[in-house]
Amino acid sequence: GAGVSQSPSNKVTEKGKDVELRCDPISGHTALYWYRQSLGQGLEFLIYFQGNSAPDKSGLPSDRFSAERTGGSVSTLTIQRTQQEDSAVYLCASSARGSSSGANVLTFGAGSRLTVL
Amino acid sequence: DQQVKQNSPSLSVQEGRISILNCDYTNSMFDYFLWYKKYPAEGPTFLISISSIKDKNEDGRFTVFLNKSAKHLSLHIVPSQPGDSAVYFCAARGSTLGRLYFGRGTQLTVWP
C-alpha cells in the first residue's frame, strides 16, 4: 500500500486479556519497528525487524510482549495478560534501509490506541 | 535512560516569528539526527534530518543546526505558521543500529 497500515485503530480490553495489534508496512521496506507512546511520554522503542536477521527485542518491557513478522511483511504485536500500564498508542514504522547507511527515515502508521480497563 | 532529551514540553510563538525547538543527546555515537512532526491521531511524519558530519541543513522554512561539541541540535522554523502547530520529536540514529532514539517531544503552538 501507499503507507503503513495499522489495525485496529482503537482497542479497549479488560485487564488480563490478550490483544493482537497488526501492522502492514510499506511494500518493499525491509525494516519494521514497533514503538509505543504512553500518555505524556515520548516514543518508546519496543522491537525492530530487519530482513531475515534476528529481531532486536531489547525494548520489549516484559515477557508478556512478543512480536513476529511473517514472510518479511506483515507484523503482529501480541500482549498477553494485559495490564493497565500497557495502555498506550502503539506505533508501527517501516523503512527501506534499516541499519545501512543514510538517515534511516522511518514512515509511521497512525497507530493503534490500546486502553486496558 | 533518556539518550535524547527535549527539555521544553511546550512552546508558543506568534505567526510570522521564528520557532526554535531544542534537543540534547548523550551518545556521541549517533550519526544522524532527525525531526518528526506529529498531529493528533496521526503517526509522526518525517520533517528534516542532518548527518553528524554537517552542522546545518536547510529545507525551505526549516533549518536544523547541529553542535556536536555541545551534543545539541535545534530546529528553526521561519516564518512560523498556524499549520506548524504540532508535537515535534527529535530523534537520533546510532551508527550500528537501525533503531531511532526519540525525545519526549515539544508541543509547538503558533497563534495568529
Coordinates of C-alpha atoms in Angstrom, one line a residue:
Chain A
G1 CA 0.0 0.0 0.0
A2 CA 0.9 3.7 -0.1
G3 CA 1.6 3.9 3.6
V4 CA 1.9 1.9 6.8
S5 CA -1.4 0.5 7.8
Q6 CA -2.2 -0.5 11.4
S7 CA -5.3 -2.2 12.9
P8 CA -7.3 -1.9 14.9
S9 CA -7.1 1.9 15.3
N10 CA -8.7 1.6 18.7
K11 CA -8.9 -1.3 21.1
V12 CA -10.5 -1.4 24.6
T13 CA -9.9 -4.5 26.6
E14 CA -10.2 -5.8 30.1
K15 CA -7.2 -6.3 32.3
G16 CA -5.8 -9.9 31.9
K17 CA -7.0 -10.4 28.3
D18 CA -4.6 -10.9 25.4
V19 CA -4.5 -8.4 22.5
E20 CA -3.0 -8.6 19.0
L21 CA -2.1 -5.5 17.0
R22 CA -1.3 -5.7 13.3
C23 CA 1.0 -3.7 11.1
D24 CA 1.2 -3.7 7.3
P25 CA 4.4 -2.0 6.3
I26 CA 5.1 -0.2 3.0
S27 CA 5.7 -2.7 0.3
G28 CA 9.4 -3.4 -0.2
H29 CA 10.5 -1.9 3.1
T30 CA 12.9 -4.4 4.7
A31 CA 12.9 -2.9 8.2
L32 CA 9.9 -2.8 10.6
Y33 CA 9.7 -1.2 14.0
W34 CA 7.3 -1.1 16.9
Y35 CA 7.2 1.9 19.2
R36 CA 4.7 2.9 21.8
Q37 CA 3.7 6.3 23.2
S38 CA 2.2 6.4 26.7
L39 CA 0.4 9.5 27.9
G40 CA 2.8 12.4 28.2
Q41 CA 5.8 10.3 27.2
G42 CA 8.0 10.1 24.2
L43 CA 8.3 7.3 21.7
E44 CA 9.5 4.2 23.4
F45 CA 11.2 1.6 21.2
L46 CA 9.9 -1.9 21.5
I47 CA 11.2 -4.2 18.7
Y48 CA 12.9 -4.0 15.3
F49 CA 12.9 -6.4 12.4
Q50 CA 15.5 -6.2 9.6
G51 CA 15.1 -8.6 6.7
N52 CA 15.9 -12.1 7.8
S53 CA 18.1 -11.1 10.7
A54 CA 17.2 -11.9 14.3
P55 CA 15.0 -9.2 15.6
D56 CA 16.2 -6.6 18.2
K57 CA 13.9 -7.3 21.1
S58 CA 15.8 -5.1 23.6
G59 CA 12.9 -2.7 24.1
L60 CA 10.2 -5.2 25.0
P61 CA 9.1 -4.2 28.6
S62 CA 8.3 -7.8 29.7
D63 CA 7.8 -11.3 28.5
R64 CA 4.1 -10.6 28.1
F65 CA 5.1 -8.8 24.9
S66 CA 6.0 -10.6 21.7
A67 CA 6.1 -9.8 18.0
E68 CA 6.5 -11.7 14.8
R69 CA 6.9 -10.7 11.2
T70 CA 5.7 -13.3 8.7
G71 CA 7.1 -13.5 5.3
G72 CA 9.1 -10.3 5.8
S73 CA 6.0 -8.3 5.5
V74 CA 3.1 -8.1 8.0
S75 CA 3.9 -7.9 11.7
T76 CA 1.8 -8.7 14.7
L77 CA 2.5 -7.4 18.2
T78 CA 0.9 -9.6 20.9
I79 CA 0.4 -8.5 24.5
Q80 CA -0.6 -11.3 26.9
R81 CA -2.5 -10.8 30.2
T82 CA -2.8 -7.0 29.6
Q83 CA -2.2 -4.6 32.5
Q84 CA -3.4 -1.1 32.8
E85 CA 0.1 0.3 32.4
D86 CA 0.0 -1.2 28.9
S87 CA -2.4 1.5 27.8
A88 CA -0.7 3.5 25.1
V89 CA -0.7 4.2 21.4
Y90 CA 1.3 1.5 19.6
L91 CA 3.0 2.8 16.5
C92 CA 4.5 0.7 13.7
A93 CA 7.0 2.1 11.3
S94 CA 8.9 0.8 8.3
S95 CA 12.0 1.9 6.4
A96 CA 13.7 0.9 3.2
R97 CA 17.2 0.8 4.7
G98 CA 17.2 -0.4 8.3
S99 CA 20.7 -0.2 9.6
S100 CA 22.5 0.6 6.4
S101 CA 23.9 4.0 5.6
G102 CA 21.7 7.0 5.4
A103 CA 19.3 8.8 7.6
N104 CA 17.1 5.8 8.0
V105 CA 13.8 7.7 7.6
L106 CA 11.0 5.8 9.3
T107 CA 7.5 6.0 7.9
F108 CA 4.9 5.6 10.7
G109 CA 1.4 4.3 10.7
A110 CA -1.4 6.2 12.5
G111 CA -1.1 3.8 15.5
S112 CA -3.3 1.5 17.5
R113 CA -4.7 3.1 20.7
L114 CA -4.9 0.5 23.4
T115 CA -6.9 1.1 26.5
V116 CA -6.8 -1.5 29.3
L117 CA -9.6 -1.2 31.8
Chain B
D1 CA 18.0 6.4 30.5
Q2 CA 16.9 9.0 28.1
Q3 CA 19.6 9.4 25.4
V4 CA 17.7 12.1 23.5
K5 CA 16.2 14.9 25.6
Q6 CA 13.8 17.6 24.8
N7 CA 13.6 19.7 27.9
S8 CA 10.8 22.0 26.8
P9 CA 7.4 20.3 26.7
S10 CA 5.8 23.2 25.0
L11 CA 6.5 26.4 23.0
S12 CA 4.1 29.1 22.0
V13 CA 5.0 31.5 19.1
Q14 CA 3.2 34.2 17.2
E15 CA 2.6 33.6 13.5
G16 CA 5.4 35.0 11.3
R17 CA 8.0 34.8 14.1
I18 CA 10.8 32.2 14.5
S19 CA 10.2 29.0 16.4
I20 CA 13.3 27.4 17.9
L21 CA 13.0 23.8 19.2
N22 CA 15.9 22.3 21.1
C23 CA 17.2 18.9 21.6
D24 CA 20.1 17.4 23.6
Y25 CA 21.7 14.0 23.4
T26 CA 24.2 12.0 25.3
N27 CA 25.5 9.3 23.0
S28 CA 28.5 10.6 20.8
M29 CA 28.0 7.5 18.5
F30 CA 24.8 8.9 17.0
D31 CA 25.4 9.6 13.3
Y32 CA 22.1 11.0 12.1
F33 CA 19.6 13.2 13.7
L34 CA 16.0 13.6 12.5
W35 CA 13.0 15.8 13.4
Y36 CA 9.5 14.4 13.2
K37 CA 6.2 16.3 13.4
K38 CA 3.1 14.7 14.8
Y39 CA -0.5 15.9 14.6
P40 CA -3.2 14.4 17.0
A41 CA -4.5 11.0 16.0
E42 CA -1.8 10.6 13.3
G43 CA 1.6 8.9 13.2
P44 CA 4.7 11.1 13.3
T45 CA 5.9 12.3 9.9
F46 CA 9.5 13.0 8.9
L47 CA 10.5 16.6 8.6
I48 CA 14.2 17.1 8.2
S49 CA 17.5 15.3 9.0
I50 CA 21.1 16.1 9.5
S51 CA 24.2 14.0 9.3
S52 CA 26.7 14.2 12.2
I53 CA 29.4 15.4 9.7
K54 CA 27.3 18.6 9.0
D55 CA 26.4 21.5 11.2
K56 CA 23.5 22.8 9.2
N57 CA 20.8 21.6 6.9
E58 CA 18.1 23.7 5.4
D59 CA 14.8 22.8 3.7
G60 CA 12.5 25.7 2.9
R61 CA 11.3 27.3 6.2
F62 CA 13.0 24.6 8.3
T63 CA 16.7 24.6 9.3
V64 CA 18.4 22.2 11.6
F65 CA 21.6 23.1 13.4
L66 CA 23.9 20.6 15.0
N67 CA 26.6 21.4 17.6
K68 CA 28.5 18.2 18.2
S69 CA 30.7 19.5 20.9
A70 CA 27.7 20.5 22.9
K71 CA 25.7 17.5 21.9
H72 CA 22.9 19.8 21.0
L73 CA 20.7 20.4 18.0
S74 CA 17.9 22.8 17.2
L75 CA 15.1 23.1 14.7
H76 CA 14.3 26.6 13.4
I77 CA 11.1 27.4 11.7
V78 CA 10.9 30.7 9.9
P79 CA 8.4 32.1 9.4
S80 CA 6.1 30.1 11.7
Q81 CA 2.6 29.4 10.5
P82 CA -0.5 28.2 12.4
G83 CA -0.4 24.9 10.5
D84 CA 3.0 24.2 12.1
S85 CA 1.2 23.7 15.4
A86 CA 2.0 20.1 16.3
V87 CA 4.3 18.0 18.5
Y88 CA 7.9 17.9 17.3
F89 CA 10.1 14.9 18.1
C90 CA 13.8 14.9 17.9
A91 CA 15.3 11.5 17.1
A92 CA 18.8 10.1 16.7
R93 CA 20.2 7.1 14.9
G94 CA 23.0 5.0 16.3
S95 CA 25.7 4.2 13.8
T96 CA 25.5 0.4 14.3
L97 CA 21.8 0.1 15.0
G98 CA 18.7 0.7 12.8
R99 CA 16.5 2.0 15.6
L100 CA 15.9 5.6 16.3
Y101 CA 16.0 7.1 19.8
F102 CA 13.3 9.7 20.3
G103 CA 12.9 12.5 22.7
R104 CA 9.6 13.2 24.6
G105 CA 8.5 15.9 22.1
T106 CA 7.7 19.6 22.2
Q107 CA 4.2 20.8 21.6
L108 CA 4.5 23.9 19.3
T109 CA 1.6 26.3 19.2
V110 CA 1.6 29.0 16.6
W111 CA -1.0 31.7 17.2
P112 CA -2.3 34.2 14.7

